[in-house]
Backbone as JSON, one array per atom type, in Angstrom:
{
  "sequence": "MPDEVPHRSDQPLTGDDPKFLILDALDNVAIVRTRIRKLEPVAISGVLVTFADELPLGHKVARKVIAPGEKILKLGVSIGRATTRIELGEHVHTHNVASDYIPTYLLPEDAP",
  "N": [[12.61, -0.75, -0.51], [9.86, 1.33, 0.55], [9.34, 3.74, 2.84], [8.33, 2.89, 6.05], [6.41, 4.38, 8.04], [5.14, 6.06, 5.79], [5.56, 9.56, 4.39], [3.83, 13.22, 5.58], [1.93, 15.44, 3.4], [0.76, 18.87, 5.17], [-0.43, 19.46, 2.82], [-3.91, 19.51, 2.17], [-6.07, 17.78, -0.13], [-8.06, 16.97, -2.3], [-9.48, 13.43, -3.19], [-7.99, 11.05, -5.31], [-4.36, 10.36, -6.91], [-3.7, 10.14, -10.4], [-1.45, 7.91, -10.8], [-2.31, 5.69, -9.51], [-4.63, 3.45, -9.46], [-8.48, 2.45, -8.26], [-10.28, -0.12, -7.7], [-12.69, -0.55, -6.46], [-15.08, 0.09, -4.81], [-15.75, -0.68, -2.4], [-12.43, -1.04, -2.08], [-9.57, -1.54, 0.12], [-7.32, -0.81, -0.65], [-5.28, 1.24, -3.13], [-4.21, 0.61, -6.46], [-0.8, 0.56, -7.96], [-1.22, 2.43, -10.62], [1.13, 3.26, -12.75], [5.16, 3.89, -12.13], [6.41, 4.96, -9.21], [8.08, 7.4, -8.2], [10.77, 7.21, -5.89], [10.24, 9.6, -3.73], [8.84, 11.24, -4.64], [5.44, 13.25, -4.69], [2.62, 12.18, -3.94], [-1.22, 11.71, -4.55], [-3.17, 10.19, -1.85], [-5.95, 9.02, -0.74], [-6.75, 11.7, -0.51], [-4.21, 12.7, 0.82], [-1.41, 14.13, 1.58], [1.68, 11.77, -0.34], [5.13, 10.88, 0.41], [7.61, 8.36, -0.61], [10.41, 6.78, 0.54], [11.17, 5.27, -1.14], [11.44, 3.55, -5.15], [8.2, 3.2, -5.99], [6.61, -0.02, -7.57], [5.26, -0.75, -10.64], [1.94, -2.43, -9.88], [1.32, -2.96, -7.58], [0.4, -1.9, -4.04], [-1.09, 0.4, -2.1], [-2.35, 0.93, 0.87], [-5.58, 2.95, 1.46], [-6.8, 4.02, 3.85], [-6.03, 3.88, 7.24], [-5.15, 0.62, 8.49], [-6.57, -1.99, 10.66], [-4.02, -4.21, 12.87], [-5.05, -7.43, 11.99], [-7.79, -6.7, 10.28], [-9.25, -7.16, 7.57], [-7.97, -7.29, 4.23], [-8.81, -5.78, 1.15], [-9.12, -5.49, -2.19], [-10.38, -5.78, -5.87], [-12.63, -5.38, -4.05], [-13.25, -8.3, -2.72], [-11.69, -9.83, -0.29], [-8.17, -10.32, -0.23], [-5.97, -10.67, 1.48], [-5.36, -10.61, 5.33], [-4.54, -8.11, 8.03], [-0.99, -7.64, 9.03], [-0.09, -6.35, 10.9], [-0.4, -3.14, 12.01], [-1.33, -0.9, 9.29], [-0.56, 2.03, 8.59], [-2.13, 4.75, 6.62], [-1.4, 5.26, 2.99], [0.71, 3.9, 3.31], [2.99, 0.9, 2.0], [1.46, -1.86, 0.95], [2.09, -5.23, 1.06], [3.51, -8.22, 1.44], [5.86, -8.56, 3.18], [3.87, -6.67, 5.28], [1.26, -8.35, 4.92], [-0.56, -12.07, 5.26], [-1.21, -13.62, 3.37], [-4.56, -14.79, 1.77], [-4.91, -16.73, -0.03], [-2.56, -17.85, -0.66], [0.49, -19.3, 1.1], [2.31, -17.86, 2.72], [6.09, -16.77, 2.58], [9.26, -17.01, 4.05], [12.44, -16.22, 3.39], [15.52, -17.66, 3.52], [17.75, -15.93, 4.83], [15.63, -14.23, 5.8], [14.55, -14.97, 8.03], [12.6, -15.05, 11.4]],
  "CA": [[10.8, -0.8, -0.06], [9.38, 1.85, 1.13], [9.29, 4.01, 4.52], [7.17, 2.15, 7.55], [5.76, 5.74, 7.83], [5.18, 7.28, 4.59], [6.17, 11.5, 4.84], [2.96, 12.98, 4.77], [1.9, 16.99, 3.96], [-0.66, 18.92, 5.57], [-1.63, 20.87, 2.33], [-4.84, 19.3, 1.91], [-6.14, 17.94, -0.99], [-9.37, 15.38, -2.19], [-9.29, 12.12, -4.34], [-6.44, 10.24, -4.71], [-3.77, 11.08, -8.44], [-3.85, 9.13, -11.12], [-0.89, 6.71, -10.83], [-3.4, 4.95, -8.16], [-6.26, 2.16, -9.11], [-8.92, 2.02, -7.54], [-10.74, -0.89, -8.14], [-14.14, -0.45, -5.92], [-15.17, 1.55, -4.03], [-14.68, -0.98, -0.52], [-11.38, -1.03, -1.7], [-9.34, -0.65, 1.08], [-6.22, -0.75, -1.13], [-4.94, 1.84, -4.63], [-3.18, -0.53, -7.08], [-0.06, 1.49, -8.35], [-0.53, 1.32, -12.48], [2.46, 3.4, -12.94], [5.6, 3.94, -11.11], [5.91, 5.96, -8.38], [9.78, 7.42, -8.14], [11.61, 8.24, -4.68], [10.31, 10.89, -3.13], [7.75, 11.48, -5.36], [4.97, 13.15, -3.59], [1.45, 11.81, -5.02], [-1.8, 11.51, -3.2], [-3.94, 9.21, -1.73], [-7.52, 9.64, 0.45], [-6.38, 13.13, -0.73], [-3.59, 13.26, 1.37], [-0.52, 13.66, -0.27], [1.96, 11.24, 0.52], [6.08, 9.89, -0.53], [7.72, 7.34, -0.53], [11.96, 6.37, 0.96], [12.08, 4.38, -2.46], [10.24, 3.83, -5.62], [6.63, 1.62, -5.83], [6.88, -0.67, -8.45], [3.68, -1.33, -11.22], [0.74, -3.61, -9.89], [2.18, -2.6, -6.09], [-0.86, -1.44, -3.34], [-1.14, 1.1, -1.29], [-3.2, 1.68, 2.2], [-6.07, 3.93, 1.53], [-6.71, 4.25, 5.16], [-5.71, 3.14, 8.41], [-5.88, -0.4, 8.69], [-5.61, -2.82, 12.01], [-3.65, -5.85, 12.24], [-6.0, -8.5, 11.67], [-8.43, -6.15, 9.07], [-9.61, -8.0, 5.96], [-7.47, -6.08, 2.99], [-10.34, -6.01, 0.1], [-8.82, -5.58, -3.18], [-12.03, -5.99, -5.76], [-13.97, -5.86, -3.47], [-13.34, -9.16, -1.65], [-10.51, -9.72, 1.15], [-6.7, -10.26, -0.35], [-5.64, -11.57, 2.59], [-5.2, -9.8, 6.41], [-3.18, -6.69, 7.78], [-0.67, -8.93, 10.26], [0.26, -4.94, 11.34], [-1.59, -2.0, 10.83], [-0.89, 0.05, 7.48], [-1.31, 3.21, 7.98], [-2.71, 5.95, 5.49], [-0.81, 5.23, 2.06], [1.39, 2.75, 3.34], [3.04, 0.25, 1.73], [0.75, -3.16, 1.36], [2.82, -6.46, 0.8], [3.93, -9.84, 1.84], [5.91, -7.72, 5.19], [2.76, -6.85, 6.31], [-0.18, -8.8, 4.84], [-0.59, -13.65, 4.84], [-2.5, -13.83, 2.09], [-5.78, -15.67, 1.39], [-5.03, -17.49, -1.33], [-0.77, -18.22, -0.73], [1.59, -19.44, 2.47], [3.88, -16.57, 2.86], [6.88, -17.66, 2.31], [9.97, -16.07, 3.94], [14.01, -16.38, 2.41], [16.11, -18.1, 5.19], [17.68, -16.12, 5.52], [14.25, -13.02, 6.28], [13.16, -16.01, 8.59], [13.28, -15.0, 12.41]],
  "C": [[10.91, 0.45, 0.85], [9.06, 2.58, 2.69], [7.49, 3.26, 4.86], [6.0, 3.49, 6.86], [5.62, 6.42, 6.39], [4.68, 8.75, 5.05], [4.36, 11.43, 4.15], [2.69, 14.67, 4.88], [1.13, 17.3, 4.78], [-1.13, 19.39, 4.83], [-3.08, 20.12, 2.02], [-5.58, 19.25, 0.71], [-7.08, 16.91, -1.39], [-8.26, 14.35, -3.54], [-8.18, 11.25, -4.32], [-5.42, 10.43, -6.88], [-3.93, 9.31, -8.93], [-2.98, 8.45, -11.54], [-1.69, 5.91, -9.19], [-4.74, 4.66, -9.11], [-7.01, 1.97, -8.54], [-10.16, 1.25, -8.39], [-12.55, -1.51, -8.03], [-14.11, 0.06, -4.6], [-15.64, 1.14, -2.72], [-13.55, -0.71, -0.33], [-11.03, -0.84, -0.4], [-7.68, 0.17, 0.8], [-5.96, -0.37, -2.15], [-4.31, 0.9, -4.38], [-2.71, 0.41, -7.24], [-0.08, 1.75, -10.12], [0.64, 2.3, -13.05], [3.7, 3.95, -11.94], [5.59, 4.8, -10.82], [7.46, 6.08, -7.76], [9.87, 8.08, -6.67], [11.19, 9.05, -4.67], [9.46, 11.75, -4.02], [6.26, 11.65, -5.08], [2.81, 12.73, -4.53], [-0.1, 11.63, -3.06], [-2.6, 10.1, -3.21], [-5.01, 9.56, -0.8], [-7.42, 10.97, 0.39], [-5.33, 13.52, 1.31], [-2.37, 12.84, 0.76], [0.99, 13.03, 0.14], [3.62, 11.21, -0.12], [6.9, 9.05, 0.01], [9.34, 7.37, -0.51], [12.05, 5.95, -0.82], [10.82, 4.09, -3.53], [9.16, 2.29, -5.28], [6.86, 1.48, -7.18], [5.63, -0.53, -9.13], [2.83, -2.17, -10.39], [0.98, -3.47, -8.32], [0.83, -2.31, -5.34], [-0.24, -0.78, -2.55], [-2.29, 1.44, -0.32], [-4.04, 2.56, 1.18], [-6.85, 4.74, 2.53], [-6.55, 3.05, 6.19], [-5.65, 2.03, 8.76], [-5.58, -1.53, 9.11], [-5.29, -4.09, 11.73], [-5.02, -6.72, 12.8], [-7.56, -7.86, 10.58], [-8.1, -6.9, 8.38], [-8.08, -6.67, 4.96], [-8.5, -6.71, 1.72], [-9.71, -4.9, -1.39], [-10.35, -6.37, -4.52], [-12.84, -6.08, -5.67], [-14.16, -7.1, -2.69], [-11.4, -8.55, -1.05], [-9.92, -11.05, 0.05], [-5.61, -11.3, 0.68], [-5.28, -10.31, 3.95], [-4.2, -8.67, 6.49], [-2.49, -7.55, 9.01], [-0.16, -7.8, 11.09], [-0.28, -4.53, 11.64], [-0.09, -1.46, 10.2], [-1.43, 1.05, 7.65], [-1.55, 3.15, 6.52], [-1.72, 6.24, 4.06], [0.41, 4.38, 2.58], [1.81, 1.69, 2.7], [2.65, -1.34, 1.38], [1.93, -4.74, 0.59], [2.57, -7.28, 0.95], [4.69, -9.21, 3.5], [5.15, -7.52, 5.99], [0.63, -7.14, 6.57], [0.37, -10.54, 4.65], [-1.79, -13.06, 3.94], [-3.92, -14.69, 2.27], [-6.58, -16.57, 0.78], [-3.94, -18.49, -1.0], [-0.21, -18.83, 0.53], [2.5, -18.02, 1.33], [5.41, -17.06, 2.96], [8.43, -16.71, 2.67], [11.63, -17.06, 3.06], [14.58, -16.76, 3.12], [16.92, -16.76, 5.68], [16.8, -13.75, 5.96], [14.08, -13.29, 7.56], [13.59, -15.44, 10.52], [14.33, -15.97, 13.29]]
}
């Protein structure tokens, strides 16, 4: 699993790395379009970040800070809501999002 708060660089950048797909200008997440390797630097919303673990194809990364309860927008529509604060560049997945469409299940060993 990637860092809860990804490493950031002070180096100013513009835009997003081509490894991310932005489907709508309203989206607050970017989709990983090609695997991002562990510690590989990539730009998201002009900020250079790295991840402690590999990010697989199709996963999502926050394009901005997302507050708890805020809608996660992909394709310009809500796909769920943040269950906790999500930092810019953080991996957005079932550990920090409640789906608008399907229940979020925990495996017995992950249940509180």
